[in-house]
Amino acid sequence: MKIVQINTVCGTGSTGKIVADLHHISMQMRFKSIVAYGRRSAPDNIQSFKIGNTLDFGCHILVNFFLGKSGFGSRHTTKRFLKWLDEIKPDILHLHNIHGFYIHVGMLFEYIKAQNIPVVWTLHDCWPMTGQCAHFDHAGCDKWQSACNHCPIYRSDYPYSLFRDNSSQNYILKREAFTGVKNMTIVTPSNWLADIVKKSYLQEYPIKVIPNGINLELFRPGISENTTHKIILGVANVWSSCKGLDFFLQLSTMLDTSYHIVLIGLSKKQQFQILSKYGSRITAITRTSDQAELVSWYQRAYVYVNPTLEDNFPTTNLEALACGKPVITFNTGGSPECITRRCGIVVEKGNVTKLKEAILSLESNTEITSSACRERALEFNRDICFQSYIKIYENIL
């Protein structure tokens, strides 16, 4: 069996790590696996094909900035990629994030339908079902259920279109492209996103829920350290107001000096701004690819806080639990789905006062324990989760 996965990145970021892990497990099952990706670089131990390049990436961004056509640029590189697919002749195409300014989704799906290639599509956000955005939860918009138009966040949320709202036309083009595939299975990491799919034009396809799995040998409890402060940890690939950065800044002034916030994944500009104003209360760390360093921070943390305003099924929640740390998160999207009363607290979305109260309540909460957190994380063993993908591959063929 020959499988080609397609994603924006390979080996980096949350989706890129999922793609790489699935590649390795597929190879262990003696399948032929190749990853096609659009940006950055891929690990040397993964057979891969880079679809885009820096020039094409820039041109696609400009197409979106001026015309609002995210996903409908990159014609030349897509043509080259499809020629490569003709040579590879995969038995299954496994799609992940096909947005990210590197491929023409209309051309890709025309090819899929013409060649009648079986498809597995793991949705990591809501972009496939909307005319513009990757997440609409924060905006409280439900136009995607019928027809997108007059997008309220086309200038403010990824993929940003600065000069034109093309959500109405994009919605029509995406619905035409993504429907009518003879053999496609939709996979979502959360029940929340599965329910969204069932209300969208993708409802014609079978839907499977497979949680994001994690490496439980890497993410594990460490030796307890005596620290001066109770560390409140926050981790993001890209920090924005939707990821809850502002709530951490507010918390830093609401909690006493026995607590200290550590944020990982900041840009250098954000790091400078935070250190300049909140340096005594917040440790600001830029994005790291060092997994051992990340694990070390999880292990030192008192609690992991995820005040996201829009999310699917955050892998960081699982990583924290696997290291024996409780998770506090807003009731947002699929973020609460891994939380039980023995391993964390779910609070009202956007309520920073409730967030503070939840942090303080851990001091007297005897039900939440490190062992319970680890026990919950064991249910998301990546090997078990990814075996579900292998079963889907086998059933499709």
XYZ file of C-alpha atoms in Angstrom:
397
model
C 0.000 0.000 0.000
C 1.378 3.395 -1.003
C 0.192 6.427 0.969
C 0.917 10.073 0.223
C 0.153 12.563 2.984
C -0.291 16.241 2.120
C 0.145 19.002 4.703
C 1.419 22.551 4.995
C 4.488 21.423 6.977
C 6.253 18.190 7.861
C 7.815 17.469 11.239
C 7.188 20.915 12.755
C 4.153 22.449 14.421
C 1.276 20.369 15.756
C 0.003 19.109 12.381
C 3.504 18.544 11.034
C 4.375 16.334 14.005
C 1.172 14.342 13.533
C 2.046 13.801 9.867
C 5.589 12.692 10.733
C 4.398 10.301 13.451
C 1.816 8.763 11.138
C 4.488 8.380 8.448
C 6.759 6.423 10.796
C 3.955 4.184 12.036
C 2.870 3.493 8.448
C 6.429 2.505 7.606
C 6.519 0.180 10.616
C 3.410 -1.489 9.174
C 5.423 -2.005 5.963
C 3.391 0.512 3.979
C 5.086 2.806 1.511
C 4.721 6.327 2.893
C 5.661 9.701 1.395
C 4.886 13.188 2.725
C 4.177 16.107 0.378
C 4.421 19.485 2.083
C 4.389 23.163 1.195
C 6.623 25.119 3.551
C 9.858 24.978 5.561
C 11.770 21.684 5.355
C 11.157 18.041 6.211
C 13.228 15.736 8.464
C 15.943 13.789 6.650
C 14.466 10.447 7.706
C 11.165 11.078 5.901
C 10.792 10.554 2.163
C 9.147 13.749 1.029
C 8.254 16.063 -1.825
C 8.160 19.839 -1.393
C 5.245 21.254 -3.352
C 5.938 24.965 -3.125
C 8.823 27.402 -2.916
C 9.430 30.802 -1.375
C 8.511 32.764 -4.511
C 5.275 30.879 -5.065
C 4.390 31.165 -1.379
C 4.785 34.954 -1.573
C 2.701 35.163 -4.743
C -0.095 33.094 -3.198
C -0.168 35.384 -0.161
C -0.469 38.412 -2.445
C -3.327 36.731 -4.335
C -5.107 36.316 -1.014
C -4.257 39.801 0.306
C -5.633 41.560 -2.774
C -8.259 39.114 -4.102
C -9.201 37.047 -1.060
C -8.454 33.739 -2.815
C -6.749 31.620 -0.178
C -6.319 28.117 -1.565
C -6.751 29.201 -5.173
C -3.228 30.311 -6.040
C -0.090 28.248 -6.742
C -1.253 26.950 -10.127
C 2.223 26.251 -11.473
C 3.513 24.405 -8.400
C 0.249 22.448 -8.135
C 0.591 21.357 -11.762
C 4.137 20.164 -11.032
C 2.923 18.329 -7.936
C 0.111 16.571 -9.789
C 2.598 15.432 -12.429
C 4.686 13.949 -9.604
C 1.564 12.203 -8.225
C 1.031 10.646 -11.653
C 4.469 9.096 -11.366
C 4.027 7.963 -7.744
C 0.528 6.496 -8.243
C -0.553 6.442 -4.578
C -3.186 4.001 -3.370
C -4.472 6.551 -0.853
C -4.125 10.307 -0.471
C -4.216 11.455 3.132
C -4.946 15.179 3.286
C -4.326 17.340 6.335
C -4.114 21.154 6.127
C -4.355 22.043 2.455
C -4.515 25.757 3.202
C -1.317 27.642 3.913
C -0.655 29.285 0.517
C 1.058 26.379 -1.231
C -1.472 24.463 -3.339
C -4.492 25.122 -5.583
C -7.259 23.131 -3.913
C -9.540 23.255 -6.945
C -6.912 21.640 -9.179
C -6.104 19.079 -6.475
C -9.707 17.913 -6.158
C -10.268 17.893 -9.914
C -7.345 15.488 -10.095
C -8.683 13.348 -7.220
C -12.069 12.995 -8.910
C -10.596 12.291 -12.353
C -8.213 9.635 -11.020
C -10.744 8.282 -8.503
C -8.107 8.113 -5.750
C -9.373 7.119 -2.274
C -8.950 9.987 0.182
C -8.657 10.308 3.946
C -8.957 13.915 5.068
C -8.021 14.839 8.633
C -9.501 18.216 9.488
C -7.402 20.195 11.943
C -9.626 23.296 11.751
C -12.773 24.581 10.026
C -11.223 26.069 6.863
C -12.566 23.331 4.514
C -16.140 24.301 5.417
C -15.982 28.081 5.203
C -15.501 30.736 2.578
C -12.619 32.356 4.422
C -11.654 31.572 8.012
C -10.044 28.627 9.775
C -12.060 29.268 12.943
C -15.408 31.022 13.349
C -16.071 30.191 17.004
C -14.552 33.399 18.361
C -16.567 35.511 15.903
C -19.798 33.659 16.723
C -20.535 33.281 13.004
C -22.686 30.478 11.572
C -22.975 31.593 7.941
C -20.896 28.560 6.892
C -23.963 26.379 7.469
C -25.689 27.852 4.426
C -23.486 30.280 2.473
C -20.646 32.530 3.594
C -20.842 36.238 2.749
C -19.831 39.565 4.289
C -17.213 37.820 6.433
C -16.864 39.670 9.763
C -13.224 38.618 10.269
C -11.694 38.453 6.791
C -9.169 41.160 7.687
C -8.405 40.053 11.237
C -8.190 36.248 11.225
C -6.045 33.802 9.244
C -5.944 33.545 6.273
C -5.972 37.362 6.226
C -7.429 39.090 3.173
C -6.608 42.762 3.572
C -8.339 44.330 0.592
C -11.251 42.135 -0.470
C -13.912 39.964 1.120
C -14.235 37.067 -1.326
C -15.877 34.688 1.150
C -19.050 34.250 -0.925
C -17.233 33.130 -4.071
C -14.718 31.039 -2.121
C -17.535 29.207 -0.358
C -19.087 28.251 -3.693
C -15.748 27.150 -5.178
C -14.787 25.083 -2.140
C -18.200 23.426 -1.897
C -17.999 22.492 -5.587
C -14.431 21.189 -5.212
C -14.791 19.276 -1.953
C -18.107 17.511 -2.624
C -18.703 14.638 -5.002
C -15.585 12.598 -4.219
C -16.511 8.914 -4.608
C -14.310 7.526 -1.853
C -13.430 9.959 0.926
C -13.423 9.557 4.699
C -13.365 12.600 6.980
C -11.430 12.335 10.245
C -11.709 14.853 13.075
C -9.668 14.878 16.304
C -12.638 16.047 18.371
C -16.348 15.331 18.694
C -16.929 19.075 18.534
C -15.465 19.303 15.025
C -17.301 16.140 13.947
C -20.577 17.854 14.857
C -19.530 20.890 12.795
C -18.829 18.674 9.767
C -22.279 17.091 10.061
C -23.829 20.561 9.649
C -21.687 21.476 6.640
C -21.588 20.520 2.956
C -19.092 17.772 3.899
C -21.863 15.855 5.678
C -22.143 13.474 2.707
C -18.963 11.676 3.782
C -18.390 9.116 6.559
C -16.874 10.797 9.634
C -14.481 9.184 12.099
C -13.231 10.733 15.338
C -9.570 9.945 16.060
C -7.985 12.048 18.828
C -4.516 13.456 18.319
C -2.095 11.006 19.879
C 1.095 11.901 21.753
C 4.416 10.255 22.524
C 3.957 9.061 26.098
C 7.587 8.019 26.395
C 8.722 11.573 25.665
C 5.986 13.408 27.556
C 6.082 11.916 31.038
C 6.273 13.074 34.648
C 9.692 14.128 35.888
C 11.357 14.388 39.261
C 9.668 17.050 41.366
C 11.734 20.189 41.793
C 11.570 22.734 44.591
C 10.715 26.001 42.853
C 10.361 29.477 44.287
C 7.090 30.064 42.451
C 4.112 28.049 41.253
C 4.643 28.079 37.485
C 1.602 28.726 35.298
C 2.578 27.451 31.860
C 1.188 28.460 28.466
C 2.368 27.029 25.120
C 1.378 27.972 21.574
C 2.839 27.646 18.106
C 1.687 31.200 17.344
C 0.485 33.488 20.128
C -2.452 35.752 19.383
C -5.413 37.203 21.225
C -7.457 34.185 20.088
C -4.908 31.881 21.717
C -5.409 33.769 24.979
C -2.277 35.883 25.248
C -4.204 38.822 26.696
C -5.611 36.649 29.471
C -2.114 35.717 30.616
C -1.167 39.388 30.733
C -4.221 40.084 32.875
C -3.526 37.109 35.140
C 0.002 38.345 35.776
C -1.454 41.393 37.576
C -4.247 39.478 39.334
C -2.188 36.754 41.035
C 0.186 37.272 43.950
C 3.942 36.810 43.731
C 3.778 33.140 44.695
C 2.754 32.489 41.062
C 4.870 33.049 37.960
C 3.763 32.742 34.320
C 5.915 31.091 31.648
C 4.892 31.530 28.005
C 6.515 29.489 25.231
C 6.188 30.126 21.486
C 6.290 33.925 21.376
C 7.696 35.927 18.496
C 10.806 38.002 19.244
C 8.679 41.144 19.110
C 6.188 39.736 21.612
C 9.032 38.563 23.818
C 10.549 42.047 23.915
C 7.209 43.721 24.644
C 6.314 41.326 27.445
C 9.726 41.397 29.087
C 9.742 45.193 28.938
C 6.427 45.497 30.774
C 5.910 42.231 32.656
C 9.449 40.908 33.059
C 9.168 40.325 36.791
C 5.912 38.392 36.422
C 6.274 36.559 33.098
C 9.101 34.523 31.595
C 8.775 34.970 27.815
C 10.314 32.289 25.589
C 10.357 32.229 21.790
C 9.310 29.227 19.742
C 11.414 26.125 20.363
C 11.846 22.917 18.383
C 13.682 21.326 21.314
C 11.203 18.762 22.610
C 13.310 18.001 25.681
C 13.211 21.664 26.699
C 9.438 21.736 26.259
C 9.002 18.589 28.340
C 11.184 20.124 31.045
C 8.847 23.129 31.316
C 5.765 20.895 31.483
C 7.396 18.922 34.289
C 8.281 22.059 36.263
C 4.832 23.600 35.881
C 2.265 23.805 38.650
C -0.589 23.956 36.142
C -1.025 24.227 32.384
C -3.454 26.981 31.382
C -4.984 27.116 27.910
C -7.278 30.170 27.613
C -7.881 29.666 23.893
C -10.955 31.283 22.356
C -11.033 28.961 19.342
C -9.506 25.520 18.985
C -10.127 22.018 17.717
C -8.353 19.546 19.993
C -5.156 21.096 21.420
C -2.274 18.639 21.589
C -0.643 20.798 24.270
C -3.414 19.839 26.704
C -2.475 16.185 26.252
C 1.244 16.883 26.586
C 0.678 18.603 29.923
C -1.517 15.780 31.219
C 1.084 13.226 30.125
C 3.642 15.089 32.272
C 1.290 14.808 35.235
C 0.071 18.396 35.196
C -3.565 19.527 35.487
C -5.083 21.569 32.680
C -7.348 24.603 33.015
C -9.033 25.689 29.796
C -11.966 27.681 28.528
C -15.068 25.877 27.326
C -13.989 26.358 23.718
C -14.354 24.003 20.749
C -12.803 20.611 21.474
C -10.376 21.878 24.117
C -12.386 20.532 27.105
C -12.815 17.030 25.640
C -9.721 15.556 27.286
C -10.507 17.105 30.700
C -12.180 15.227 33.551
C -12.778 16.494 37.071
C -9.747 14.467 38.219
C -7.280 16.106 35.824
C -8.380 19.678 35.248
C -10.989 22.410 35.236
C -13.098 23.857 32.414
C -14.221 27.453 32.930
C -16.549 29.871 31.205
C -15.129 31.094 27.911
C -13.456 34.488 28.176
C -13.957 34.863 31.939
C -10.543 35.770 33.369
C -11.900 36.002 36.914
C -13.096 32.390 36.733
C -9.712 31.485 35.270
C -7.971 32.982 38.292
C -10.371 31.264 40.699
C -9.721 27.906 39.049
C -5.952 28.350 39.457
C -6.327 29.257 43.134
C -8.711 26.359 43.753
C -6.024 23.813 42.900
C -4.414 24.489 46.280
C -7.303 22.805 48.093
C -8.534 20.438 45.357
C -7.580 16.938 46.491
C -9.439 15.217 43.641
C -7.042 16.477 40.957
C -3.775 14.550 41.182
C -0.677 14.082 39.064
C -1.342 10.356 38.738
C -4.907 11.017 37.522
C -3.553 13.426 34.902
C -1.086 10.838 33.639
C -3.752 8.145 33.682
C -6.018 10.274 31.498
C -3.179 10.927 29.046
C -2.611 7.186 28.600
C -5.893 7.091 26.685
C -4.244 9.200 23.972
C -1.252 6.982 23.262
C -0.227 7.934 19.725
C 0.436 4.315 18.744
C -3.129 3.331 19.612
C -4.653 6.442 18.013
C -2.691 6.016 14.794
C -3.615 2.354 14.550
C -7.124 3.663 13.918
C -5.783 5.343 10.781
C -4.218 2.074 9.648
C -7.611 0.396 9.996
C -9.206 3.136 7.878
C -6.544 2.643 5.181
C -7.150 -1.106 5.152
C -10.950 -0.736 5.086
C -10.820 1.752 2.210
C -8.839 -0.652 0.049
